[in-house]
Short mmCIF file of C-alpha atoms in Angstrom, two decimals:
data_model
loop_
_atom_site.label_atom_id
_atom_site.label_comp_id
_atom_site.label_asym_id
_atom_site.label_seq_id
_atom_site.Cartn_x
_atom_site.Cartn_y
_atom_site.Cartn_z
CA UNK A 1 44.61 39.08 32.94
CA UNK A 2 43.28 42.57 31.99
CA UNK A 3 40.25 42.93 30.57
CA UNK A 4 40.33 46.63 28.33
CA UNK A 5 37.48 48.50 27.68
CA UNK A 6 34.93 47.45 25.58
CA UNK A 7 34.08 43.92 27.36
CA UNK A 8 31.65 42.83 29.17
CA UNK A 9 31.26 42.38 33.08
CA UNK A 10 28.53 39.99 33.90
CA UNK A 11 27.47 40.59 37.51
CA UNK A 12 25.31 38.71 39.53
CA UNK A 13 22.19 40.12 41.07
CA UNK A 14 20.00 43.11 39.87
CA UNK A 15 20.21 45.33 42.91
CA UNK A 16 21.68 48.38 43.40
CA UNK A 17 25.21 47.39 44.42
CA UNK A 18 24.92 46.14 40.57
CA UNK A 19 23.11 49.27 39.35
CA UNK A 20 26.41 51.11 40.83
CA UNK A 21 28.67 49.08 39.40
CA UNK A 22 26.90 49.54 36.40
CA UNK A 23 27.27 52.95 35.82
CA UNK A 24 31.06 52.75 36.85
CA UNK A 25 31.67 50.09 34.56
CA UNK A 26 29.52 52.20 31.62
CA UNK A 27 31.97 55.47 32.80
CA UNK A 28 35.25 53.01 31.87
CA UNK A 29 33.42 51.90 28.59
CA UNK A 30 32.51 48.55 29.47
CA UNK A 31 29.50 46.77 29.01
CA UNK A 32 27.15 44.75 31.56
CA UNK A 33 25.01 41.97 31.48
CA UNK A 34 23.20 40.87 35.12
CA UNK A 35 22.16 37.88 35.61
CA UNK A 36 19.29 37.43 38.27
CA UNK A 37 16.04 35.34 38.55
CA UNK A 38 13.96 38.89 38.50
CA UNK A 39 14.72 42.48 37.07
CA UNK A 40 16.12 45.04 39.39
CA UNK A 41 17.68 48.47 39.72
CA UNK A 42 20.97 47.12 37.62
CA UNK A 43 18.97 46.39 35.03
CA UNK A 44 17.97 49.82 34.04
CA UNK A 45 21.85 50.18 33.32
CA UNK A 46 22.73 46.89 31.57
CA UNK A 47 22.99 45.63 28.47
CA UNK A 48 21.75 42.53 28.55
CA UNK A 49 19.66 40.28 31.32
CA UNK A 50 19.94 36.68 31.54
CA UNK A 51 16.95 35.49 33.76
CA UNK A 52 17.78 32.31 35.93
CA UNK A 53 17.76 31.00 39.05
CA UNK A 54 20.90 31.44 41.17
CA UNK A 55 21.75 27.85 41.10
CA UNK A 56 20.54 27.16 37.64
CA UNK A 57 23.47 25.60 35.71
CA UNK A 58 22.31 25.77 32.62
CA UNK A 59 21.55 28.96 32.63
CA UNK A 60 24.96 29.76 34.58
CA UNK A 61 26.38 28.37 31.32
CA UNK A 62 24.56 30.48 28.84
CA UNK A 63 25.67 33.22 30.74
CA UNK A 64 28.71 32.36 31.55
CA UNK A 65 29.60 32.38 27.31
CA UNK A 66 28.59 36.00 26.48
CA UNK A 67 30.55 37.56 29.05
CA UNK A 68 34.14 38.31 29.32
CA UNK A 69 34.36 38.12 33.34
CA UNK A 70 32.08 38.21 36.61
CA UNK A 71 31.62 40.04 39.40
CA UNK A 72 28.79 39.37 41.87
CA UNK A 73 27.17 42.60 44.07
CA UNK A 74 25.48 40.18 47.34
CA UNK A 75 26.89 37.11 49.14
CA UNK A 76 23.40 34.89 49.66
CA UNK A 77 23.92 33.05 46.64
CA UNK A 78 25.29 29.42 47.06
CA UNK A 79 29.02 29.11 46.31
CA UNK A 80 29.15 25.65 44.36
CA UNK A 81 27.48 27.31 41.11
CA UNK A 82 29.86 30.20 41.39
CA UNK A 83 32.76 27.39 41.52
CA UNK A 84 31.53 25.87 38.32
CA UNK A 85 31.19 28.89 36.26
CA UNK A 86 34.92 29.66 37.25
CA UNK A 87 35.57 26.80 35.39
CA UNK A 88 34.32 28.31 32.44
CA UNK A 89 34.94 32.42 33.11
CA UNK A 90 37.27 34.60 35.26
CA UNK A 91 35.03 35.57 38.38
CA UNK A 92 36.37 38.13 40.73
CA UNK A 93 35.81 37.82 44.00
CA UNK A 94 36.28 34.32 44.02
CA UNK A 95 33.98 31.70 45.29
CA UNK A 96 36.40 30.83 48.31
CA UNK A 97 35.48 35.08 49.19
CA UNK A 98 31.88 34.19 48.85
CA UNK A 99 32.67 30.76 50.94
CA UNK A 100 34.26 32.31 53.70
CA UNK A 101 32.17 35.67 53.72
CA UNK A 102 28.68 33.70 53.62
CA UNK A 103 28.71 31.58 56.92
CA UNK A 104 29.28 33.23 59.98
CA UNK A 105 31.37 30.11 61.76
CA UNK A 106 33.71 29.99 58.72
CA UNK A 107 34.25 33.57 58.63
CA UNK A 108 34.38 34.11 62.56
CA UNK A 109 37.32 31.08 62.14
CA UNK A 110 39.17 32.36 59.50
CA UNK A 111 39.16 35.98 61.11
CA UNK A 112 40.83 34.44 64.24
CA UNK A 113 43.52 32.60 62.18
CA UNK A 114 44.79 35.82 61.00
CA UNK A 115 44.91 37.49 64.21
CA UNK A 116 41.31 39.48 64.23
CA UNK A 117 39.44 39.90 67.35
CA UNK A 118 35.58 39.06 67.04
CA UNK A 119 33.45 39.00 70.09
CA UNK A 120 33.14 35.90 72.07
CA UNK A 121 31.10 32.94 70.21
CA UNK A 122 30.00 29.91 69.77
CA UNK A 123 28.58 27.79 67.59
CA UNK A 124 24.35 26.67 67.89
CA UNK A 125 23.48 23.73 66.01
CA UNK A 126 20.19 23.37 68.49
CA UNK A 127 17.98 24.62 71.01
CA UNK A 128 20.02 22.37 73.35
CA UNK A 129 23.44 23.73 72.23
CA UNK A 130 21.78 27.44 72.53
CA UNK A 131 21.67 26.70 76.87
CA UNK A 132 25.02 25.56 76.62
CA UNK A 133 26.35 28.64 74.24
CA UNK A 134 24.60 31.04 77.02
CA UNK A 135 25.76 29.29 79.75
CA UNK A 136 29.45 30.15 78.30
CA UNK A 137 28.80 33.47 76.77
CA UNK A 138 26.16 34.91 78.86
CA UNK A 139 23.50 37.73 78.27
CA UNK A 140 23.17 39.96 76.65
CA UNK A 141 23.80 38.52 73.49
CA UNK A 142 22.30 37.78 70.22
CA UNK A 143 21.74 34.84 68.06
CA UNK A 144 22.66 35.04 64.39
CA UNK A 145 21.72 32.88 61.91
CA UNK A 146 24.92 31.17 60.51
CA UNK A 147 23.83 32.10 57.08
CA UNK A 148 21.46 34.26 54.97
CA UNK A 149 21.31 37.21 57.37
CA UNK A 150 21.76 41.14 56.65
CA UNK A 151 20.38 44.44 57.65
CA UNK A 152 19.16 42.96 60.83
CA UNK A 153 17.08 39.73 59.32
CA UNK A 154 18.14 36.78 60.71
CA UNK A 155 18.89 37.54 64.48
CA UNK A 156 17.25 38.14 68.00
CA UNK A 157 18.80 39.28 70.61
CA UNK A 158 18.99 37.70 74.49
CA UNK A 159 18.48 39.94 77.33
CA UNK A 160 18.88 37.23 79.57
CA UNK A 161 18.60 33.36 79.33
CA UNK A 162 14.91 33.19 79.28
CA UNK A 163 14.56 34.50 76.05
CA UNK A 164 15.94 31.66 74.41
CA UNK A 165 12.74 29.96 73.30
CA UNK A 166 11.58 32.83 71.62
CA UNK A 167 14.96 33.52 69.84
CA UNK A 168 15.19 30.08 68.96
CA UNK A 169 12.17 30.44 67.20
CA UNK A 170 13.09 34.09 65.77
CA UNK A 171 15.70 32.68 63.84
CA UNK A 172 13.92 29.71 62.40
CA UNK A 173 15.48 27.13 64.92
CA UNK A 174 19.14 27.18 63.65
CA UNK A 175 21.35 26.42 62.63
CA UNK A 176 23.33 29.71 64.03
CA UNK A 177 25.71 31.40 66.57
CA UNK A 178 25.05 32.92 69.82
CA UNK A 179 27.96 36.84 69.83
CA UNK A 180 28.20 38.10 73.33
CA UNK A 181 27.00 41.91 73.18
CA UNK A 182 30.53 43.96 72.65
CA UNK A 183 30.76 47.85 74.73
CA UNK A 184 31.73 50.24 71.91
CA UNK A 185 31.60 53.49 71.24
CA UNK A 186 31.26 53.49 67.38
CA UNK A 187 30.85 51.40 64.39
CA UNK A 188 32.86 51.75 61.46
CA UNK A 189 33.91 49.67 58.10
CA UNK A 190 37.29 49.49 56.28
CA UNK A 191 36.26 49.29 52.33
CA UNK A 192 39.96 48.29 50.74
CA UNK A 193 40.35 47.30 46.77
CA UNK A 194 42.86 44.40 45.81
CA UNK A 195 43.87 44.02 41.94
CA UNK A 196 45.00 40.91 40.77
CA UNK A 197 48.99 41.77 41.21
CA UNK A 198 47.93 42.62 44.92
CA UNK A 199 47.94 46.16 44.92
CA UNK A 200 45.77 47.04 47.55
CA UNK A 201 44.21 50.44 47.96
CA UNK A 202 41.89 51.59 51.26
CA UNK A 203 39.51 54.47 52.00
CA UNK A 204 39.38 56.45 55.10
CA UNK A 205 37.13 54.32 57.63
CA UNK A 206 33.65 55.52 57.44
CA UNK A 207 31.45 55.69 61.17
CA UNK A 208 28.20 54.37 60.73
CA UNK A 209 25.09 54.37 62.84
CA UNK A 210 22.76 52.33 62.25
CA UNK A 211 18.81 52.29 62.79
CA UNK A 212 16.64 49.27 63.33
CA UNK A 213 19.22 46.95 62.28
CA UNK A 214 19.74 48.86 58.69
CA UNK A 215 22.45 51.36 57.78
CA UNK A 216 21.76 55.18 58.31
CA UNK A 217 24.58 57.26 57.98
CA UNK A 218 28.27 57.01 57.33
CA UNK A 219 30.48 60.10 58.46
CA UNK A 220 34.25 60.38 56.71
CA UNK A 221 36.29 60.83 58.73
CA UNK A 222 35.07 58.80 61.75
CA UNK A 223 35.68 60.24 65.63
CA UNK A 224 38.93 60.16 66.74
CA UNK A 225 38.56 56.88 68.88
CA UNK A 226 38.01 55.12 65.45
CA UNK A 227 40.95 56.86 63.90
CA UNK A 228 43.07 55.17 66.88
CA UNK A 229 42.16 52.11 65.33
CA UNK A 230 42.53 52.47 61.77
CA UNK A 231 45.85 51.05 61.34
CA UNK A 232 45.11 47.74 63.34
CA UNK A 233 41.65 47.42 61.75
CA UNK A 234 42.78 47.94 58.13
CA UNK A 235 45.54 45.93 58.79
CA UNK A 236 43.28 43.11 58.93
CA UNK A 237 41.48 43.79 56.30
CA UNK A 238 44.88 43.59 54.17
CA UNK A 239 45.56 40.24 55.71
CA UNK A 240 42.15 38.61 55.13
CA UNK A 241 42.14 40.26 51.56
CA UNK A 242 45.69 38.62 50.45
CA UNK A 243 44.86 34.94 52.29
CA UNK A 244 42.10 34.86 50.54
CA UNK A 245 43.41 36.31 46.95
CA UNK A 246 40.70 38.48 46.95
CA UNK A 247 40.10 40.09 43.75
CA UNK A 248 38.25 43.49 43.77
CA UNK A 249 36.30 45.40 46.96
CA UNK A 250 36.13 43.69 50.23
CA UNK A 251 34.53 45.26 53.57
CA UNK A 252 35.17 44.35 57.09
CA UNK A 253 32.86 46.14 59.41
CA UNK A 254 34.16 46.70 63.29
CA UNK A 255 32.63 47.64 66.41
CA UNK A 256 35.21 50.48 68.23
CA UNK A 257 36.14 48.57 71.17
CA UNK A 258 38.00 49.65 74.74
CA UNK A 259 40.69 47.45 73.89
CA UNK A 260 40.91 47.65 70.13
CA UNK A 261 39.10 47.23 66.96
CA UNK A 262 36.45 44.11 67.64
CA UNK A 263 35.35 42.88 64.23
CA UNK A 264 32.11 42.19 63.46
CA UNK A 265 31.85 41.02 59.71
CA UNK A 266 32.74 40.59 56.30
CA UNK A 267 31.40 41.53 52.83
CA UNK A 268 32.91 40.26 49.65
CA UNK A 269 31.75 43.46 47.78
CA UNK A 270 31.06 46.99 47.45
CA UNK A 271 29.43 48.11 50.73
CA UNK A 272 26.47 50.63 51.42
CA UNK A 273 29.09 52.46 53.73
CA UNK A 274 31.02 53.07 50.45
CA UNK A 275 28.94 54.86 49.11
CA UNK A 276 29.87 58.25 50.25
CA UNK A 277 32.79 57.57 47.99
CA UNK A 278 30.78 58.10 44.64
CA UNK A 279 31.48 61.54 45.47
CA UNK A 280 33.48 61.72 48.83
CA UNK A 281 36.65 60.17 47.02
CA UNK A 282 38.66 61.09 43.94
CA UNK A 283 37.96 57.17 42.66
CA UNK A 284 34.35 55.31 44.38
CA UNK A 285 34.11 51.84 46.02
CA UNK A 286 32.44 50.69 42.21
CA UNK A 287 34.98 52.09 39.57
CA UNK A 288 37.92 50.72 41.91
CA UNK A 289 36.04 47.42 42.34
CA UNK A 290 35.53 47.23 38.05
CA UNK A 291 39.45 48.42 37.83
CA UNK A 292 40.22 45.72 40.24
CA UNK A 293 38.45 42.69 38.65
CA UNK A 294 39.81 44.06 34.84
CA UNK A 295 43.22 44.20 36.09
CA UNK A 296 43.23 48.09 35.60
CA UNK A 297 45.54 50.12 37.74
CA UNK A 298 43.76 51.37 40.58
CA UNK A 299 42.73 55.22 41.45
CA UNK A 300 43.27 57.14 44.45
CA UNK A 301 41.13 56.84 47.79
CA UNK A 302 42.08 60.46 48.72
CA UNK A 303 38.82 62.65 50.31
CA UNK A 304 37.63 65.17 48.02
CA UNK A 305 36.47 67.70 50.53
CA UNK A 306 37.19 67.65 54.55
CA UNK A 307 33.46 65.81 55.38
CA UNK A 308 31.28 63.83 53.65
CA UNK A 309 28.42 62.06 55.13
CA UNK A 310 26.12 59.69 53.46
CA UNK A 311 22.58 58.67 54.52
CA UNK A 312 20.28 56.02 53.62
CA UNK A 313 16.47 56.66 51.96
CA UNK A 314 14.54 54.23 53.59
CA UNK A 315 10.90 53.47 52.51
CA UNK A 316 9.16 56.91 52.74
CA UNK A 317 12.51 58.95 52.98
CA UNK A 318 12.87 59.03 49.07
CA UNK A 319 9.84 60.82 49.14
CA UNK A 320 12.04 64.04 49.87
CA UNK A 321 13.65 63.69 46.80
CA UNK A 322 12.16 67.53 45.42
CA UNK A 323 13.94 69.17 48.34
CA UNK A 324 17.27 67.37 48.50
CA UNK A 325 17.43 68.22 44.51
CA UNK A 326 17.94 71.80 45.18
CA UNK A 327 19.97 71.56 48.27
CA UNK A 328 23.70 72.79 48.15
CA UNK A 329 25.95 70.26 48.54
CA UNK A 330 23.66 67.37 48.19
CA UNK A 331 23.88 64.46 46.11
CA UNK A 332 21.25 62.43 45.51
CA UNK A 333 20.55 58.85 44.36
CA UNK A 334 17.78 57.18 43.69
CA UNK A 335 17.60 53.44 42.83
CA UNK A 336 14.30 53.59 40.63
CA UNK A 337 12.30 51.09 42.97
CA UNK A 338 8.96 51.13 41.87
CA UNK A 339 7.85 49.99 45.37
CA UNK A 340 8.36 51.92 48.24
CA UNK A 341 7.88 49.82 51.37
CA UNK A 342 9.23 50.15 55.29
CA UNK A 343 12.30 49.08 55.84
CA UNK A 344 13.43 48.73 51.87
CA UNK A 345 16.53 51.28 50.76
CA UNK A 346 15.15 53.14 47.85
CA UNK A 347 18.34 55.53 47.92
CA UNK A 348 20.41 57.85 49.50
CA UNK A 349 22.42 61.34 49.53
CA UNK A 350 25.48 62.18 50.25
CA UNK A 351 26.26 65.97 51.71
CA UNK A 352 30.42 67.18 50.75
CA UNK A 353 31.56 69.48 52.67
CA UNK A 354 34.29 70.96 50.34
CA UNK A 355 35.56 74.31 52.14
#
């Protein structure tokens, strides 16, 4: 079904996934309406804002009747309300993306029935089961909460087997999985776009480093160790994106392994390591993901310069925003947090090297 410009895409969540998609959406003359318990950074883009809890049927409902189709920018949100409002409303991804994507044992399964290669697991359903998991996987390793968890919440790592008390306890005593610790040499993501007839577009993997747990930059185009996996990794993503007839943006993140991409995880949505692609591709991560989910044609993934590297404003960071204004090349973005605290991603930039 394709939705033409002019309707409305309700998305859930205010953050700034949604604020992106927002202004992509606005670019293609559509409308938005977010629907979140609180306002956020979407909101300053949207047209309307139906306040509700995430699992509030009623209020599902209600918004579920002014809009013409949903999209959703974060996976912790329960997938049985997002089943019953597809009863009344297209919603792209679907909840069997957000089912899969949102608990780490389904996803890690699914993954290996299509061929993927995540590190070596096993499930924790107690502190009794955590012995056994470490007595088969061994340290290092680290303990993930099976659900709930990004930007490093939800997980302590194991140096060795007596620090399984305390990571126990980290986590909030289960229940969760215990990942071996993977040698790599890089991280990287493959960002691909699926439309409805299952055209499938993907972007240049992106290398990202990460600092205390949290995204800091993303460098297009990745080393040439990642590039020797591109083909295998993406692959995968094109397989996990048609079994699950997945509608829209979708994100695997890998580790770069000695023996082949090792994946990590999977995001039903736009990704922060996308985000170089606002201006680092000739189409972004959010207007592919709103042509997607209206059944629009999609645009081309092709780099618009040789380099672009993005990096993340976190807490004080934004507080450079005077100086990265007038630097050549830059492109800022900031979310319009009114609260700047440690740890919280108030925007980012994104340097083009064109010549």
């Amino acid at each position: 079904m394709t939705h033409a410009p002019g309707a409305t895409i309700g998305i859930i969540g205010s953050g700034q996934l949604g604020r992106m998609i927002g202004m992509a959406a606005a670019q293609l003359g559509y409308r938005i309406h977010v629907y979140a318990p609180d306002t956020g950074p979407a909101n300053d883009v949207a047209a309307a804002h139906t306040r509700g809890a995430y699992d509030d049927g009623a209020a599902l409902a209600q918004f579920a009747a002014e809009v013409d189709l949903v999209t959703y920018e974060f996976e912790n949100i329960a997938a049985e309300p997002i089943a019953t409002l597809e009863e009344q409303v297209p919603v792209h991804p679907s909840s069997q993306s957000l089912r899969v994507a949102q608990d780490r044992i389904a996803e890690k399964r699914f993954v290996e029935g299509l061929g993927g290669r995540p590190a070596r697991w096993a499930a924790v359903a107690s502190r009794a089961e955590l012995d056994a998991a470490i007595a088969t996987i061994g340290c290092p390793a680290v303990l993930k909460t099976t659900r709930f968890g990004y930007d490093g919440k939800g997980q302590a790592r194991l140096a060795r087997p007596e620090d399984a008390d305390a990571a126990w306890a980290a986590i909030g005593d289960g229940p969760a999985i215990l990942e071996a610790f993977v040698p790599f040499t890089h991280e990287f993501s493959i960002i691909l776009a699926r439309s409805p007839d299952g055209t499938v577009v993907s972007y240049p993997p992106a290398c990202n480093v990460h600092k205390d747990g949290i995204l800091d930059t993303s460098t297009v185009p990745a080393p040439a160790e990642v590039a020797a996996q591109w083909t295998e990794a993406a692959a995968l993503a094109g397989r996990v994106a048609e079994a699950l007839g997945h509608i829209g943006v979708l994100t695997l993140e890998f580790f770069c392994g000695p023996e082949g991409p090792v994946f990590n995880e999977m995001a039903p949505r736009v990704h922060n390591s996308g985000h170089w692609t606002i201006e680092g591709a000739e189409t972004s991560q959010f207007e592919n993901h709103v042509r997607a989910i209206c059944g629009l044609p999609l645009g081309p993934v092709r780099m618009t310069g040789r380099e672009a590297v993005m990096t993340n404003l976190i807490g004080e960071d934004a507080d450079a925003w005077p100086e990265l204004m007038v630097e050549p090349g830059a492109h800022l973005h900031l979310y319009g947090k009114r609260e700047v605290r440690a740890g919280r991603k108030m925007g980012h930039v994104t340097r083009v090297v064109r010549d």
